[in-house]
Amino acid sequence: MSQFWKDAEELTETFSELFRRMFADPELSSKVEKLDQIVIFKYFDPDVQFWFDLRGGKNEFGTGEPPGEFKVRMTLSADDGHRSWSNKLNPVMAIARKRIKVEGNATGLLKLQPLLRKAAVVYHGVLDDMGQSEKKL
Amino acid sequence: MALPEELIEFKLRTKIVYRVGSVEELPFELGELGAKRPVIFTDRGVIEAGILDYVKKALKESDVEIAGVFDKVRQDALVSVINEAARFIKEVEGDSIVAVGGGSVMDTAKGANVLVTGGEEDIAEHVGAELVGRPMLPHVAIPTTAGTGCEVTWGAIIKNEEEQTKTGFIEWYCVADVALLDPKVTVSLPAALTAATGVDTLTHAIEAYTSPYANPLADAMTLHAIRLVSRWLRRAVEKGDDLEARAYMQFAATVAGVGFFNTMCGAVHACAHALGGMFDVPHGVANSIMLPAVMEYNRDYVDGRYRDVAEAMGVDVRGLSAGEAADAAIAAVRQLISELGLPADLKGYGIREEDLPELAVKAMEDIQMVFNPRPPEEEEIAELFRRLL
């Protein structure tokens, strides 16, 4: 039972807006696109899978099946996804504590951890604008 | 010291058993694990040194029946060898594993255990963390080197021969249930290997002590490992049959292993994995070449912790500024490596200027790079390599 999400639709809308704003941010998008690969965040409870196609500077994202073979997939609860984008969950420690399951080489992704601080600011703005300010951690 | 506010997690699954002659405890430990038909993992060097016979002798009067001996491990835990080893366990119907050897043997055993338990066939496709996530075959490690700490680490570095890369996996249950530390099995290790593996231990300890994830629990392990290496490695190299020096180097390797797997390493290991993957530079040698260079690179990003490293290495740091103490630590490491007769550069490994971009990319892709105290840029890593050519 999710602590933060009503249903998959709410999560999809909220995270989609976050990702749209992150890709619109020159600093965040330029660093993310260096990954040059397909990355997946598979959330459960509620279940939503986001893919990010960062190949060749595409910087596209969507839900469901990715448009190619992924290089890394992280599986975590939707609540931990909320904590992570709020910069309240250290991904490295979460992997060590088995809260995040990793398939593939996560080196590139984990190197972006310092960006979570700025991502959290963007995320808080999204929560405010979408009437979900009570979720802010 | 400030109050630690971040979550600290410190893990150790392995029971550690030490004494001179602790291999004799193997039947008891296997019995405790419910193991009756172990497969012994080893390599030709261990067999030629008579260590396998020593292990077999310990099992002779017991109820344990050796299901088979897998002795095809070579330098590094190779994908093809791990896959073959997993098939071997199934063929001989082994119910447990005894790994007798250095890091390559122990990591091969972990990889095979992952495949057997997880029902997979190709370890090259097993890249990630906690993909199996359940108990594996009972597993005893008998390290014959004092360096990698693989007897207590819940992950492995594997070499993909086709792609010339080293990758790894983390699986909490792949670690040995029991580590038997017996200095008698390390006395036949040649001086050069003793030196290189000993510097691997020192590297684990220094990188872990200066990791962004260092914590007081891991510090206790890693700082003491630095002390032990500084005090005993020279003697273990000079006088290989000195059981006292061998024993304390085993303790150093094991506690450094516990420490670094709770904090991870850094750029030295990332670079060493790239050098091993592309140019077969032995891991301990690669570490000894990279360690002083990376320490200089990280010098101003370790929150003054090189002062403690210097002190643990016997340097009188009283009156030194943080910078001077850091320089003293780096000098002490260089001095030790020089006295051990290990190479100080990458000459002789066929590395050319045009190889550096790929070498740097592979080092940057290594998971250990995430844990370096100074976030590196690819060109900076290439420059580190360039200066050592």
PDB file of C-alpha atoms in Angstrom, chain A residues 34 90 92-93 95-98 100-108 110-111 113, chain B residues 6-9 11 127-131 172-173 213 364-367 369-371:
ATOM      1  CA  LYS A  34      25.944  11.884 -21.611  1.00  0.00           C
ATOM      2  CA  ASN A  90      20.680   7.775  -1.182  1.00  0.00           C
ATOM      3  CA  VAL A  92      23.950   3.790  -3.292  1.00  0.00           C
ATOM      4  CA  MET A  93      22.760   2.953   0.209  1.00  0.00           C
ATOM      5  CA  ILE A  95      21.093  -0.583  -3.462  1.00  0.00           C
ATOM      6  CA  ALA A  96      23.163  -1.902  -0.560  1.00  0.00           C
ATOM      7  CA  ARG A  97      20.001  -2.304   1.511  1.00  0.00           C
ATOM      8  CA  LYS A  98      18.223  -4.085  -1.366  1.00  0.00           C
ATOM      9  CA  ILE A 100      16.716  -0.870  -5.280  1.00  0.00           C
ATOM     10  CA  LYS A 101      17.370  -3.836  -7.542  1.00  0.00           C
ATOM     11  CA  VAL A 102      19.873  -3.142 -10.302  1.00  0.00           C
ATOM     12  CA  GLU A 103      20.139  -4.962 -13.607  1.00  0.00           C
ATOM     13  CA  GLY A 104      23.087  -3.914 -15.766  1.00  0.00           C
ATOM     14  CA  ASN A 105      25.939  -1.477 -15.204  1.00  0.00           C
ATOM     15  CA  ALA A 106      24.683   1.392 -13.060  1.00  0.00           C
ATOM     16  CA  THR A 107      27.989   3.274 -12.913  1.00  0.00           C
ATOM     17  CA  GLY A 108      26.942   6.110 -15.209  1.00  0.00           C
ATOM     18  CA  LEU A 110      25.081   6.563  -9.994  1.00  0.00           C
ATOM     19  CA  LYS A 111      27.616   9.199 -11.023  1.00  0.00           C
ATOM     20  CA  GLN A 113      23.710  11.265  -7.881  1.00  0.00           C
TER      21      GLN A 113
ATOM     22  CA  GLU B   6      23.519   9.748   7.447  1.00  0.00           C
ATOM     23  CA  LEU B   7      22.376   6.125   7.656  1.00  0.00           C
ATOM     24  CA  ILE B   8      25.314   3.826   8.379  1.00  0.00           C
ATOM     25  CA  GLU B   9      25.118   0.177   7.435  1.00  0.00           C
ATOM     26  CA  LYS B  11      27.668  -5.817   7.060  1.00  0.00           C
ATOM     27  CA  VAL B 127      25.694  -7.753 -14.203  1.00  0.00           C
ATOM     28  CA  GLY B 128      24.031  -5.847 -11.407  1.00  0.00           C
ATOM     29  CA  ALA B 129      23.150  -6.181  -7.768  1.00  0.00           C
ATOM     30  CA  GLU B 130      21.095  -8.733  -5.856  1.00  0.00           C
ATOM     31  CA  LEU B 131      19.675 -10.434  -8.913  1.00  0.00           C
ATOM     32  CA  TRP B 172      24.854 -10.885  -0.505  1.00  0.00           C
ATOM     33  CA  TYR B 173      24.645 -14.683  -0.478  1.00  0.00           C
ATOM     34  CA  TYR B 213      30.958   6.334   2.434  1.00  0.00           C
ATOM     35  CA  MET B 364      35.141   5.715 -15.968  1.00  0.00           C
ATOM     36  CA  GLU B 365      32.559   2.965 -16.563  1.00  0.00           C
ATOM     37  CA  ASP B 366      33.822   0.965 -13.600  1.00  0.00           C
ATOM     38  CA  ILE B 367      31.469   1.057 -10.627  1.00  0.00           C
ATOM     39  CA  MET B 369      34.745   5.250  -9.881  1.00  0.00           C
ATOM     40  CA  VAL B 370      31.432   6.323  -8.329  1.00  0.00           C
ATOM     41  CA  PHE B 371      33.065   6.154  -4.905  1.00  0.00           C
TER      42      PHE B 371
END
